[in-house]
Structure formats: C-alpha cells, structure tokens
Coordinates of C-alpha atoms and ligand atoms in Angstrom, one line a residue:
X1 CA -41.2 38.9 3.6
X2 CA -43.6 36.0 2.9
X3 CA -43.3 32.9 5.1
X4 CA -42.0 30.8 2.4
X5 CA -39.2 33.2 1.6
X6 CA -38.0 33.5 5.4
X7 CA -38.1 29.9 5.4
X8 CA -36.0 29.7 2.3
X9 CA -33.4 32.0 3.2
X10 CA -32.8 30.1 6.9
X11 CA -32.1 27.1 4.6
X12 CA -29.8 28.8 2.7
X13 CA -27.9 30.2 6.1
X14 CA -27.8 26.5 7.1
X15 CA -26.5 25.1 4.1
X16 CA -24.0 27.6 4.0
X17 CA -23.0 27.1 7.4
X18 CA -22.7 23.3 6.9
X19 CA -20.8 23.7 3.9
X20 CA -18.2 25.8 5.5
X21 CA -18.3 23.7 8.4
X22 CA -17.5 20.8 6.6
X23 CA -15.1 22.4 4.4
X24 CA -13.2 23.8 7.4
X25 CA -13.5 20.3 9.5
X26 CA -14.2 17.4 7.1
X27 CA -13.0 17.9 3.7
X28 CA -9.3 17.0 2.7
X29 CA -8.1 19.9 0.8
X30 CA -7.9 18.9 -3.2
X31 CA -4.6 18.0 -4.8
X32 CA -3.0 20.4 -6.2
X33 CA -2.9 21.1 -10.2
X34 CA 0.3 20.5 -12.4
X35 CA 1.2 23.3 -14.5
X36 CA 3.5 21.7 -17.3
X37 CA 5.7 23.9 -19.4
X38 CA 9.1 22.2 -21.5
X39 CA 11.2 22.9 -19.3
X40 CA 9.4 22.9 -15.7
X41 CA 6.5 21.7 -13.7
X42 CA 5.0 23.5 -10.7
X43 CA 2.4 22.6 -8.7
X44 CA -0.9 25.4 -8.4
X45 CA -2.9 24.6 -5.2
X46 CA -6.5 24.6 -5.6
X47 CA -9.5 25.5 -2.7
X48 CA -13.0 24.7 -3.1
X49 CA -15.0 27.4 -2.6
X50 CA -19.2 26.4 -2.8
X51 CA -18.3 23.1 -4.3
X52 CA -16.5 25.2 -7.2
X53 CA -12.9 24.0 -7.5
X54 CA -10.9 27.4 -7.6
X55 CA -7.5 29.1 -8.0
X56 CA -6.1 31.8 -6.1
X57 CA -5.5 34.9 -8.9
X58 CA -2.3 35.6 -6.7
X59 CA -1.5 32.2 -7.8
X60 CA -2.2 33.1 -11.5
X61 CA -0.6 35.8 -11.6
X62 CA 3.0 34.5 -10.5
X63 CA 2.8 31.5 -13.1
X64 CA 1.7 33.6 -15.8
X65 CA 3.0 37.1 -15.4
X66 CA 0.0 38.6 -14.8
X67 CA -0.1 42.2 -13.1
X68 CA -3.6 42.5 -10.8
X69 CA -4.9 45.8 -9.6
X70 CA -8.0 46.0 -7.1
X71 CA -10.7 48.9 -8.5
X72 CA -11.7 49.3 -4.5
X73 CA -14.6 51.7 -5.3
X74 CA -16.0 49.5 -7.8
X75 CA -15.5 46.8 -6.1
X76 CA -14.1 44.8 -9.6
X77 CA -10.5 43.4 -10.6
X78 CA -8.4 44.0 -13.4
X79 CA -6.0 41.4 -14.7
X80 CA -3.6 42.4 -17.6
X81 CA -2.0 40.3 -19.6
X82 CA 0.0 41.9 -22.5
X83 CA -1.7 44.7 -22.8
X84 CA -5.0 43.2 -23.0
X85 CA -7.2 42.9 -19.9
X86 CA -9.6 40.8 -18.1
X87 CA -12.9 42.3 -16.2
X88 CA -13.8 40.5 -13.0
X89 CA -16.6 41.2 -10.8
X90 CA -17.7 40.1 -7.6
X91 CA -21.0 38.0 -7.8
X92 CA -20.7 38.2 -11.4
X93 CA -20.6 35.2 -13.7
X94 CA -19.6 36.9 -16.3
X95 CA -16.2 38.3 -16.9
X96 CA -14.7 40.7 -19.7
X97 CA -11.9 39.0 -21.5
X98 CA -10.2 41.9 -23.9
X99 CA -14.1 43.2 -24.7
X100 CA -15.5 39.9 -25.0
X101 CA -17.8 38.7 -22.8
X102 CA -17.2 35.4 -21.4
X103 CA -19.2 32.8 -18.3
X104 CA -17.7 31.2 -15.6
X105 CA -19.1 28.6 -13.7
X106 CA -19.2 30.8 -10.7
X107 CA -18.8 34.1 -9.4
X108 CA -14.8 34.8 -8.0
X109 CA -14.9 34.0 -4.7
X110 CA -12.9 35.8 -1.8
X111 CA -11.5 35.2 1.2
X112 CA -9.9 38.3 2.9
X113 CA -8.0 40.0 0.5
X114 CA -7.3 37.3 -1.9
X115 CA -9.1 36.6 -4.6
X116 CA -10.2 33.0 -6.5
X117 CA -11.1 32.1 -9.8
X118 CA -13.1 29.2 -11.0
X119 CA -10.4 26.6 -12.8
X120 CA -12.9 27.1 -15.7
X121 CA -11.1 31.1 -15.7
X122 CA -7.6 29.4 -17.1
X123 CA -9.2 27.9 -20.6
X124 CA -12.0 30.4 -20.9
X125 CA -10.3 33.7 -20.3
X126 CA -6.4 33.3 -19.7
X127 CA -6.1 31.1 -22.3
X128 CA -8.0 33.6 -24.5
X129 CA -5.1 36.9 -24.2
X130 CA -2.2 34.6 -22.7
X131 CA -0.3 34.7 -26.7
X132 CA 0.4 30.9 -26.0
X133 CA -1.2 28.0 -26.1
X134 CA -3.1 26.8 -23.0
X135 CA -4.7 23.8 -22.3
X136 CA -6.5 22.5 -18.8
X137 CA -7.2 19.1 -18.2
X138 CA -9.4 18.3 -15.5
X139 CA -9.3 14.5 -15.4
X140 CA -5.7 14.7 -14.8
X141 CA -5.3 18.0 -12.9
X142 CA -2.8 19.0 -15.9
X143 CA -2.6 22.4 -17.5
X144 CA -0.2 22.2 -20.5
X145 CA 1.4 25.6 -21.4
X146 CA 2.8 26.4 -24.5
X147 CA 3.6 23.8 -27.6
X148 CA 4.6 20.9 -25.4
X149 CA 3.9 17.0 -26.5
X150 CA 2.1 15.4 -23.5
X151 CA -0.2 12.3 -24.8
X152 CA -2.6 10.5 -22.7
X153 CA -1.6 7.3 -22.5
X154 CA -4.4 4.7 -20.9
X155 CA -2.6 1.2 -20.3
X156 CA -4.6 -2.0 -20.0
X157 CA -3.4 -5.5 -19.0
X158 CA -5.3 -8.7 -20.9
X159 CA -4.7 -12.5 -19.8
X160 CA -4.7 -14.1 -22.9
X161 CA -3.6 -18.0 -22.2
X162 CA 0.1 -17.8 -22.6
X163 CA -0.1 -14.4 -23.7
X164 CA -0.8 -11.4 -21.7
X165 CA -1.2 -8.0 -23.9
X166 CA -0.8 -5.0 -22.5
X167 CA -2.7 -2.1 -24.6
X168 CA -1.5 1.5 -24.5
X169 CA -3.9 3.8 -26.0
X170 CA -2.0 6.9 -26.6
X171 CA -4.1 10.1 -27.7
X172 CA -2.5 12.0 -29.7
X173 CA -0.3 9.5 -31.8
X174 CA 3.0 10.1 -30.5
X175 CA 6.2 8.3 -32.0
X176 CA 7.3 6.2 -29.5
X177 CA 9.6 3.0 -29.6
X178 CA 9.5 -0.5 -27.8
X179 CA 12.8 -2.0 -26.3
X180 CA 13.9 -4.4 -23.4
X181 CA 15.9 -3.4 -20.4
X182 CA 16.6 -6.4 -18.7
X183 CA 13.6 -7.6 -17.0
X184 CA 11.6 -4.7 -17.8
X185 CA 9.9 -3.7 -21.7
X186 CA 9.8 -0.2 -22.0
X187 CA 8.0 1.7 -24.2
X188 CA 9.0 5.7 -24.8
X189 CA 7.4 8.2 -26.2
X190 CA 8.9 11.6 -28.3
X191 CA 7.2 13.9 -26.0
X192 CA 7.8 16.4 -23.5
X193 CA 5.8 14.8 -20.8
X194 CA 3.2 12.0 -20.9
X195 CA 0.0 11.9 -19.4
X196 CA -0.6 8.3 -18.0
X197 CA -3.7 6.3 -16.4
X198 CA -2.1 3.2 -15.8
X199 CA -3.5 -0.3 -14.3
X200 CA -3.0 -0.7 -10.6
X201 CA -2.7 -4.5 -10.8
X202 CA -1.9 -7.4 -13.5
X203 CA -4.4 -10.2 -14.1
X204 CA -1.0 -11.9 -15.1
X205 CA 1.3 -11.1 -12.4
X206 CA 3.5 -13.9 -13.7
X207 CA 3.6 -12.3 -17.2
X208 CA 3.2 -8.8 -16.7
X209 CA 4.0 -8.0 -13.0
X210 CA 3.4 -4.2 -13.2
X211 CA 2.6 -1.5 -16.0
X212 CA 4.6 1.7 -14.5
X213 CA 5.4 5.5 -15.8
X214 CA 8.8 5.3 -16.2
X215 CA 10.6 8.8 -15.4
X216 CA 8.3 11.5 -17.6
X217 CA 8.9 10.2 -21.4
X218 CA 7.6 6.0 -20.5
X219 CA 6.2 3.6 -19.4
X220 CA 8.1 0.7 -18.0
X221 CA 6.1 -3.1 -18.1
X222 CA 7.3 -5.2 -15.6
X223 CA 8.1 -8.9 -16.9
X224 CA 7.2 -12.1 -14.3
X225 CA 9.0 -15.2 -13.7
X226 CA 7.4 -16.7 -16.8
X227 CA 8.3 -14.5 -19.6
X228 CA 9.7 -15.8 -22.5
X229 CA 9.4 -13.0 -25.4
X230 CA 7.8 -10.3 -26.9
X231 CA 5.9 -8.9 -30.3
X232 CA 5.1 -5.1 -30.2
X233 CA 3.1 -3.9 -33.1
X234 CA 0.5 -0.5 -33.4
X235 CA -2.8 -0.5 -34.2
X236 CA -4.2 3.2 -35.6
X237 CA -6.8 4.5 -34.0
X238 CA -9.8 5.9 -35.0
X239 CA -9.5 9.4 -33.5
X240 CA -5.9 10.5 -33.9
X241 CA -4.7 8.2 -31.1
X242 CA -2.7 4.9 -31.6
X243 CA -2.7 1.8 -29.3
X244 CA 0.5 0.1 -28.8
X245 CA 0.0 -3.5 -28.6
X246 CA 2.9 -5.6 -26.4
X247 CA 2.1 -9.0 -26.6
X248 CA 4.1 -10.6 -23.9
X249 CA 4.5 -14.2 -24.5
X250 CA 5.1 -17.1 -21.8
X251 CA 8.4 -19.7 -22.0
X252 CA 6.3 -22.6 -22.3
X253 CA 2.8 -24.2 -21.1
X254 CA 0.5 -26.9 -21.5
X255 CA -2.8 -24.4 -21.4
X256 CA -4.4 -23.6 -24.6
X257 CA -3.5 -19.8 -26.6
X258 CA -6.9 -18.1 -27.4
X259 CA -6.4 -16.0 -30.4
X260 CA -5.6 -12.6 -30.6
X261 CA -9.0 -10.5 -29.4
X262 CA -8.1 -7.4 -31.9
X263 CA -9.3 -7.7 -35.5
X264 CA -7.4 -6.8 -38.2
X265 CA -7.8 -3.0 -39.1
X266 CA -11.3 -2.7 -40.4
X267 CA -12.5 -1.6 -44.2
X268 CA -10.0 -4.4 -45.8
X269 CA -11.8 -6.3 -48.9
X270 CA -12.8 -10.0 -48.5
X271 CA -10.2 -12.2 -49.8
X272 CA -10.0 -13.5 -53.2
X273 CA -8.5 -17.0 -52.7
X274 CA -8.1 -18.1 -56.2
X275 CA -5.4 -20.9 -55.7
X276 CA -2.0 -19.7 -56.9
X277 CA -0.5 -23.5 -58.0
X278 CA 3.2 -23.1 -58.5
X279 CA 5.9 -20.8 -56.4
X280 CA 6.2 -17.7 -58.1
X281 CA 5.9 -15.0 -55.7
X282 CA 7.5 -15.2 -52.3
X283 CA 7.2 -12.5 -49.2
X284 CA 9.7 -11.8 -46.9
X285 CA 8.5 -9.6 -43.7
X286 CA 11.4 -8.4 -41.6
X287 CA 10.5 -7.8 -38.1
X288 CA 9.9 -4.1 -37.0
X289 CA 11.4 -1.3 -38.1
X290 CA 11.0 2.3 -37.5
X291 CA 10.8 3.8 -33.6
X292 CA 10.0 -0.1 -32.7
X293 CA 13.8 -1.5 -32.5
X294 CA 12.5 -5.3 -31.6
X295 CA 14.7 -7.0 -29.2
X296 CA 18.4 -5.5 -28.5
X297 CA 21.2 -7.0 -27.3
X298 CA 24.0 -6.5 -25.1
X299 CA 26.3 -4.8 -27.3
X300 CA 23.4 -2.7 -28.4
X301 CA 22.2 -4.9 -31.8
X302 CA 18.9 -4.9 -32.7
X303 CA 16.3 -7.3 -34.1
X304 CA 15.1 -4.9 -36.6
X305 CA 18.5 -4.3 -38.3
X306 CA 19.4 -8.0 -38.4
X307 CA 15.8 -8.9 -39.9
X308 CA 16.4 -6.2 -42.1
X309 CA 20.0 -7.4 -43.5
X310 CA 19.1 -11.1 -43.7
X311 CA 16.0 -10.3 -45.7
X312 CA 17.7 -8.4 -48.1
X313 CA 20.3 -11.5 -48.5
X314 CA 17.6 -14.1 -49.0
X315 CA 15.7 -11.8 -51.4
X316 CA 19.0 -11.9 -53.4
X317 CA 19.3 -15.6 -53.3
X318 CA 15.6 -16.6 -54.3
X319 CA 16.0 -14.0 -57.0
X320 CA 18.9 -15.5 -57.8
X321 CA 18.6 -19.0 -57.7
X322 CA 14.7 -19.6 -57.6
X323 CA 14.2 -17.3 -60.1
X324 CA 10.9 -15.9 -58.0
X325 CA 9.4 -12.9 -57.4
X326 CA 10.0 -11.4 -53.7
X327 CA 8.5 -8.7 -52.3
X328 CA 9.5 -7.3 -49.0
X329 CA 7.0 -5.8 -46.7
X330 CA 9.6 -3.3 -45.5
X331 CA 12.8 -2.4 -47.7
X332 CA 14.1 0.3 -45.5
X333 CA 13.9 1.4 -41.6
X334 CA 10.0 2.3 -41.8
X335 CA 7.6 1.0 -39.2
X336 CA 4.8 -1.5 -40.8
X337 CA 1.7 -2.5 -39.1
X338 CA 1.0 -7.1 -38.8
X339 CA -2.0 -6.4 -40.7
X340 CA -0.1 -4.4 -43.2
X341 CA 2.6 -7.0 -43.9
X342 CA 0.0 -10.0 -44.1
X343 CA -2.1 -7.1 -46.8
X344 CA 1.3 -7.1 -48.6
X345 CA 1.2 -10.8 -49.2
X346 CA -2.2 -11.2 -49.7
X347 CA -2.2 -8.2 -52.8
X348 CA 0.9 -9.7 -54.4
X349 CA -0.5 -13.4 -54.5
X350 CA 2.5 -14.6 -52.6
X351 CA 2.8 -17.8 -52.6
X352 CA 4.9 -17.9 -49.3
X353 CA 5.2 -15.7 -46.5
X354 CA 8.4 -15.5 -44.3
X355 CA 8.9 -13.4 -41.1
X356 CA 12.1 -12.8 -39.8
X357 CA 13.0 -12.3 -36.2
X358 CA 15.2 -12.5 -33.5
X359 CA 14.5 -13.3 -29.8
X360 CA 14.4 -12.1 -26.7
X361 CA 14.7 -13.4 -22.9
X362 CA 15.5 -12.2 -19.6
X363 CA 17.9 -14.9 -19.0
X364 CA 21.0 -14.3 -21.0
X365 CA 21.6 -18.1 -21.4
X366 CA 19.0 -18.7 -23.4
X367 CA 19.4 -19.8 -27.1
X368 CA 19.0 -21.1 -30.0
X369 CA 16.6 -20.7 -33.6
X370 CA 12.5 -21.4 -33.7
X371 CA 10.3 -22.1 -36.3
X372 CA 7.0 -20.8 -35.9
X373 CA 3.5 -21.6 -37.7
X374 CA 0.3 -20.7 -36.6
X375 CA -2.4 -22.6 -34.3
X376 CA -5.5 -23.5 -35.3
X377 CA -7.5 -25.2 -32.6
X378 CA -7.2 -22.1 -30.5
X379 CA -9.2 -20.3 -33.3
X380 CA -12.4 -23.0 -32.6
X381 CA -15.2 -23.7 -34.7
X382 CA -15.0 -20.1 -37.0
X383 CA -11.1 -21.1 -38.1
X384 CA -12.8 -24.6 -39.1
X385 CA -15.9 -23.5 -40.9
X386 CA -13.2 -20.7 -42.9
X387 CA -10.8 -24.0 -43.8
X388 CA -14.0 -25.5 -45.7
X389 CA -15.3 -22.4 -47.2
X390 CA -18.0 -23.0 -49.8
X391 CA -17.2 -21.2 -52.9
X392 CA -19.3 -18.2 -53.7
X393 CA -19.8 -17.0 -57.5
X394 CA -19.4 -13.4 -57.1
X395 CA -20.1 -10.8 -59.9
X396 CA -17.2 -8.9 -61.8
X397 CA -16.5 -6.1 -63.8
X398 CA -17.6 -6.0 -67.5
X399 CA -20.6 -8.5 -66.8
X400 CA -20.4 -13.1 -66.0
X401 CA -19.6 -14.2 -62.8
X402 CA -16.2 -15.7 -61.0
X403 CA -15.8 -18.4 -58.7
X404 CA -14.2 -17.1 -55.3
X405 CA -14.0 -18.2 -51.7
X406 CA -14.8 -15.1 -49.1
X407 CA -13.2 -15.7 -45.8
X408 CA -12.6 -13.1 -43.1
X409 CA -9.4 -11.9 -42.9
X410 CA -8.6 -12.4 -39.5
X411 CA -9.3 -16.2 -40.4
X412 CA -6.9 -16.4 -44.1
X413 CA -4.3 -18.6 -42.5
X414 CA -6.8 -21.1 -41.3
X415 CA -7.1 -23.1 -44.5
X416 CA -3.4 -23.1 -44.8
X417 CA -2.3 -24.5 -41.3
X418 CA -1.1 -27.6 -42.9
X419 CA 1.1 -26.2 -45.5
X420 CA 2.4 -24.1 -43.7
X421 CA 3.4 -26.8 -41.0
X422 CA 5.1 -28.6 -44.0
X423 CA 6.9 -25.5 -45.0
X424 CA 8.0 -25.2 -40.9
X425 CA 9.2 -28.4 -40.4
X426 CA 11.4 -28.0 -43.6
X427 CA 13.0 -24.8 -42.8
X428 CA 13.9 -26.2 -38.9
X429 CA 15.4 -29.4 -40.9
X430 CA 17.2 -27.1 -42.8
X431 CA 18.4 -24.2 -40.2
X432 CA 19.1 -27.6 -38.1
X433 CA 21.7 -28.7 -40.2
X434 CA 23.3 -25.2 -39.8
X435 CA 22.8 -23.1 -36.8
X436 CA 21.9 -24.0 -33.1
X437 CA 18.4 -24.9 -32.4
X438 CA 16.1 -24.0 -29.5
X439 CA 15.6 -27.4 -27.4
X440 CA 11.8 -26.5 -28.6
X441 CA 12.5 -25.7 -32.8
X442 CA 8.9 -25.9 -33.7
X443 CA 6.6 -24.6 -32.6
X444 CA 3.0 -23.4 -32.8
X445 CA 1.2 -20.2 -31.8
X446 CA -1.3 -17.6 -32.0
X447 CA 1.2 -14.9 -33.9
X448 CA -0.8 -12.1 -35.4
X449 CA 1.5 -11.3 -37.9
X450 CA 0.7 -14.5 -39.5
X451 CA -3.3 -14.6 -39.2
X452 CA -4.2 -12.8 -41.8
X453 CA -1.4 -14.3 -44.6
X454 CA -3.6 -16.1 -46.7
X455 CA -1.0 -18.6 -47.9
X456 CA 1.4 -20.8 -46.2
X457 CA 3.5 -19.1 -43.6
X458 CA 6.3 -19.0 -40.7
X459 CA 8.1 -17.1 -38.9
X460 CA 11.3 -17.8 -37.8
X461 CA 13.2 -16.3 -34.7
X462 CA 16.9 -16.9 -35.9
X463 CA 18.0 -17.0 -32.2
X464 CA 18.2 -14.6 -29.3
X465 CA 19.5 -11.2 -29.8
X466 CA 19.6 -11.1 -25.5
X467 CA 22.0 -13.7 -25.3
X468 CA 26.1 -12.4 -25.9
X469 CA 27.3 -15.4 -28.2
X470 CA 24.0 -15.2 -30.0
X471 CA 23.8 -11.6 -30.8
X472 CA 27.2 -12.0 -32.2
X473 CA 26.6 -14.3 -34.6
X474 CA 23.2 -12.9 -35.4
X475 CA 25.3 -9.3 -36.4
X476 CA 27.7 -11.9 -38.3
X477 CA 27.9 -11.8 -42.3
X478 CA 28.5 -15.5 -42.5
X479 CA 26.4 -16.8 -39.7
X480 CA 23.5 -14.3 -41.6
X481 CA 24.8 -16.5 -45.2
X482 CA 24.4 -20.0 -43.2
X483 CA 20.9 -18.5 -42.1
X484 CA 20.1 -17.4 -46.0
X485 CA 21.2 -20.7 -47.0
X486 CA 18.5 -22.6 -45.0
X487 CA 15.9 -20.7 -45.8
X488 CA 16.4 -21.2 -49.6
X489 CA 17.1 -25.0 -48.9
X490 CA 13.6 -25.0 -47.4
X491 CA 12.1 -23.0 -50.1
X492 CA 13.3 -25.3 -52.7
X493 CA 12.4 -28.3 -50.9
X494 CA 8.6 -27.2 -50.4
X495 CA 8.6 -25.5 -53.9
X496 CA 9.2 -29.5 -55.1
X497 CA 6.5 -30.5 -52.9
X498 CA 8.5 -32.5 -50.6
X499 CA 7.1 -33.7 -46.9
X500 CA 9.2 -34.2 -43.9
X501 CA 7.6 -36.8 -41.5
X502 CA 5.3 -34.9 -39.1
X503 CA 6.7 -35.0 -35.9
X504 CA 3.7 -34.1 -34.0
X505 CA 4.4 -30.4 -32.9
X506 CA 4.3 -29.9 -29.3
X507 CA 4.3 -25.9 -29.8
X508 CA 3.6 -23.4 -27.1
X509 CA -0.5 -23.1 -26.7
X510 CA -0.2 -26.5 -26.3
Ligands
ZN1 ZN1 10.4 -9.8 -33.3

C-alpha cells in the first residue's frame, strides 16, 4: 500500500467516524414523510444514513404490502410486489426492478438486521411494479398513493395601498371556490388533500392578518380590523396551474390605490378604438359565477345568484325599452375571468359596461348600495399618455390604410374616466331615489374588472349580501325591479347625454 493510499483510507475512517458521531450526537433525526392515500395518511420515519435520506424496507413493506425475504448466502434481498420482484444488493447501486435495471442514489444501507432504502427506491422502483400510481415529493415530504387530488398551493401576501392581494398559485388547476365565513375568506379546493406553502407573516396585518391551511381541502385568509370587502377572480397559468387572486379591499383611507400589479392575460390584440357615437350596444357582467359564489349571506344567498337574476331583468328592460343590444358576459352559472368580461365588451363595441355585485363586511350592520368607476391618478403618467393616444394609421386587409388608436389593454379605461364618472354619478342619482345608499355612494377605485373595458364603465355593489335586512331584499323580486329600474333610468339619462353636477368624488384610494 502506497503512502498516499494509507493516507487516504485513514481519512476515510475519520470521516466516517465523525459522520456517525455526529449523526449519533448532533443531528436531529429528519421529519418523518407523509404517505397520503384517499382515505388515510400515515407518517414513514426516515434515517440518514451517509447523508442519504433513507427508509426502513420493514417500513415499506407494511405500507405497501410488500413480502421481503433475506437470500443470506448471497447476501442480496428480494422484495415482491405482485408477483413481480425487486433485486437489492448490498453495496450495489443498482437494483433489479421486474428485470429492469434501475440506479439509486446509494447503496441500501443496514443497520443490524434491518434494511434501508434510499427515498429515491419509492419513485424509481416501487413505483415501477406497485399497479398504482405513486408519486414522491421531496420538497414537501409527501408521497401521494393512488389517484388522489393534492395540488400545491404557494400563497403570497401583496400590500397594495388599500388593497392587499393574496395570490394562491395552485399547481395543478383544481376547482376550488371563494366564500366568507365571518371574519375569515376561505378558499377550498375539490381535492383530496392539498399541498400548501403558505406565508408566515402578512405585510398587511390589518388587511390580511394570516393566510392558514384550513382542515385538509383550504385555506382560510384571515381578515384585520380594516377590511371592508373582497373581489376574487383566477388568472390561468402558464403550466397547468391557476392562481387565485383575493383582492382584499380596506373600508376607507386617505392613502393613494396603486393599480393592480397583474396584467391582463397576455397574447390579447391591441385595441381598436374607433369611437362608437350613439348607445347601441350595452354589457352587463354579473359578478362570479361558477365554484366562486361571491359574498353569501346569512340565510345562505349568494352574490353570484342575485348578479345573475338582476342582470337578466335589466337585459330584458333595455331590450325592451331602449331597444339596445346587451350582451352578458355570463348567461348561466359558469366562472369568467375580469379580463374575459372586459374582452366581451371590448369585441362587441359596447358602448357601456355594467358590473353587478353585491357586498360584503364583517360587521353585519353595514349597508347600503355603491357606485364604483375606476381611478385614474393611481395609474400615473402611462394611464395619462394612453388618454391622449396619437392616432396610428395601421394597414388592413385587402390593401389602404385605417385610422386607429393602439393603447394597452391594461390601460383601455383610462381615456374613458370621465364618462364613465358621468354615467356613475347618474346611476347613484338614480338607485338614490330608490334603494338605501352607502354613507359613501360613489366612489373610485382600482377595480380590475373595469381596467381593461374600453368604454365607459361601473360597477355597482347593490348592497351587502352580509347584512340580514340587506340580503333579504337583495333575494327580493321587487327590491331586484326597483334596482332594474335605476339602472335603466341611468342608462337613458346618459344615452341623452345628460350631466349631473360633479360632486367631487371622494372614493376610496383617495
Ligand atoms: Zn363581487
């Protein structure tokens, strides 16, 4: 034995000998994997052996019915799983898997009579002869067994002004729906189990207090103190996933809204905003729909079913009366994305956009209908520059040239702030004269749903579904008519151009 080789084979008996040393003394024994089937979950314990995370095959074999049988001449094991078997060797990083040969990151280790497995062993060779799916996931010390819905969810909490949005990225899409339990929004998912990484602390305590897994199926976001509402709405993800966007929105303060940090969904055409002139074409956009119920009430009525109802009644009337075309963006219980509805509009040349909601607030008491337009100074010096678009001469099909503005859509609304203020302060007149107001009717704010309309638009929450009395006469046929009434009032009034005095709106964002 050369000098160099006796040298490096005392190393290796000292580094052994400090590793178990410290693995003995030191070293806080891992946390244990989750094995998650539908109908149980049971912990597997794990032991590092030569920095190799491992499980014991005694283990194994009790969670998935494995039958293990020691060759002690050979010095091998044989594991079989339904009639097929798996090959193990000591010192061997290769193991037989039905014939096939397969690596592991590391030999099996052993310790007395029990044998360990790398966790690698569960994916590349269980998995491989176990007849159902298996699935380990090493971030979260999961290993899913058989068909079971367990998307990762990632939550995120933004400070946005008087908004705080919570973000929860959820991989694979998974229906889910949005609802409010007193002072808490949940959001649950149709799956067996989810898979969460969640924030451990708000930026906006007194917004969003806490963002917490919620017994296996949700997650639960704590409201703070200054709550007011909120607007849930998905944005489809690139990769199969789908982030759910809660926009959690503050009763009232005097700092400035930034606008919403998403952009619209990406790949939509530059806008084509050839003025329309007269009122032909109005759009009605009934809040939510599909697994996301909006806000509830006590008696269990929900936002989406009352949006849904009045829309359909004030379709009939400006049909009716008005003679216009409306489109709704949803006619039926079908989940629609902001940018969708806004994309409705904008396609069909509406000339008007309407959103119908109703409200929410952790304080039953509150009450009362608000009128909402969108604000422009929190969209700075791009929302200006996109109200004075230069015209651009763009080419068309068949040969010549038309005369178009291109603005971004995240910016359509801009140049139609004003209008669209008219058109708000006539429908509060209006809804004034028939339901209860809100002590603050009109107001502005940073509402994506509206951003990307490019033509005048509101959106009105018709009162609060949280409060008893309200969510009564919400769910009533003729409270619903005096509601229809206003909103055709209003139309009428801004389809013959009239301007109520501007009362210098003193929304929230400002
Ligand atoms: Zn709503």
């Amino acid at each position: 034995m050369s000098n160099r080789s006796t040298r490096t084979a005392l190393l290796a008996v000292v580094v052994l000998a400090l590793t178990s040393l410290s693995a003995a003394q030191s070293a806080p024994p891992p946390a244990p994997y989750t094995v998650v089937s539908r109908d149980a979950r049971r912990p597997l314990a794990v032991r590092v052996f030569n920095g190799q995370e491992m499980f014991a095959i005694d283990d194994l074999a009790a969670l998935f019915n494995l039958s293990v049988k020691e060759d002690t001449i050979a010095g091998g094991l044989t594991i079989t799983v339904r009639g097929q078997s798996i090959l193990l060797s000591p010192n061997q990083e290769i193991a037989s898997v039905a014939g096939r040969l397969i690596s592991l990151p590391s030999p099996p280790a052993r310790d007395g009579r029990a044998w360990f497995v790398p966790v690698d062993f569960v994916p590349r060779a269980l998995a491989l002869v176990a007849g159902t799916p298996i699935e380990l996931r090493k971030p979260s010390r999961l290993i899913l067994l058989g068909d079971i819905r367990l998307p990762r969810v990632a939550a995120r909490v933004e400070a946005l002004g008087a908004l705080a949005r919570v973000t929860l990225d959820v991989s694979p899409a998974t229906p889910h729906a949005v609802s409010q339990d007193g002072s808490r929004l949940i959001v649950r998912f149709e799956a067996d189990a989810l898979d969460p990484s969640l924030p451990a602390a708000s930026p906006v305590p007194d917004l969003v207090q806490a963002v917490r897994a919620e017994g296996n199926t949700a997650v639960a976001i704590e409201l703070g103190p200054r709550y007011a509402s909120y607007r849930a709405s998905d944005a489809p993800g690139t990769r199969g996933n789908v982030q759910v966007v809660v926009e959690v929105i503050a009763k009232t303060t005097e700092t400035p809204v930034p606008p919403p940090a998403t952009p619209p969904a990406e790949g939509l055409p530059p806008l084509d905003l050839t003025p329309t002139g007269t009122l032909r074409t109005v759009v009605i956009d009934p809040g939510h729909g599909g697994p996301d119920e909006g806000a509830r009430g006590p008696s269990g009525g929900t936002e989406k079913t009352v949006a849904m109802s009045v829309a359909r009644r004030l379709r009939a009337a400006l049909e009716g009366r008005l003679g216009v075309r409306v489109i709704l963006t949803r006619d039926g219980d079908a989940a629609v994305g902001l940018d969708e509805r806004a994309a409705v509009a904008n396609n069909n040349k509406a000339d008007l956009f309407i959103s119908l909601h109703a409200n929410a607030s952790v304080r039953p008491g509150v009450t009362g209908a608000e009128v909402f337009f969108l604000s422009l100074e929190e969209y700075g010096d791009e929302a200006q520059r996109a109200a004075s678009a230069p015209r651009e001469a763009l080419p068309v099909f068949g040969g010549g040239a038309r005369d178009i503005e291109v603005v971004p859509w995240r910016m359509a609304q801009a140049r139609h702030i004003e209008r669209s203020g008219v058109f708000a302060r006539l429908v509060e007149g209006a809804l004034r004269g028939r339901i209860a107001m809100s002590p603050r009717a009109l107001m502005q704010a940073p509402l994506r749903v509206l951003v990307g309309a490019n033509m005048p638009a509101v959106l009105v929450e018709m009162g609060f579904m949280t409060n008893p009395t309200q969510e009564a006469q919400l769910l009533n046929d003729g409270h619903q008519g005096e509601i229809v009434q206003s909103l055709v009032e209003a139309v009428i009034q801004f389809r013959d151009g009239r301007v109520p005095p501007d009362p210098g709106v003193a929304g929230a964002g400002r």
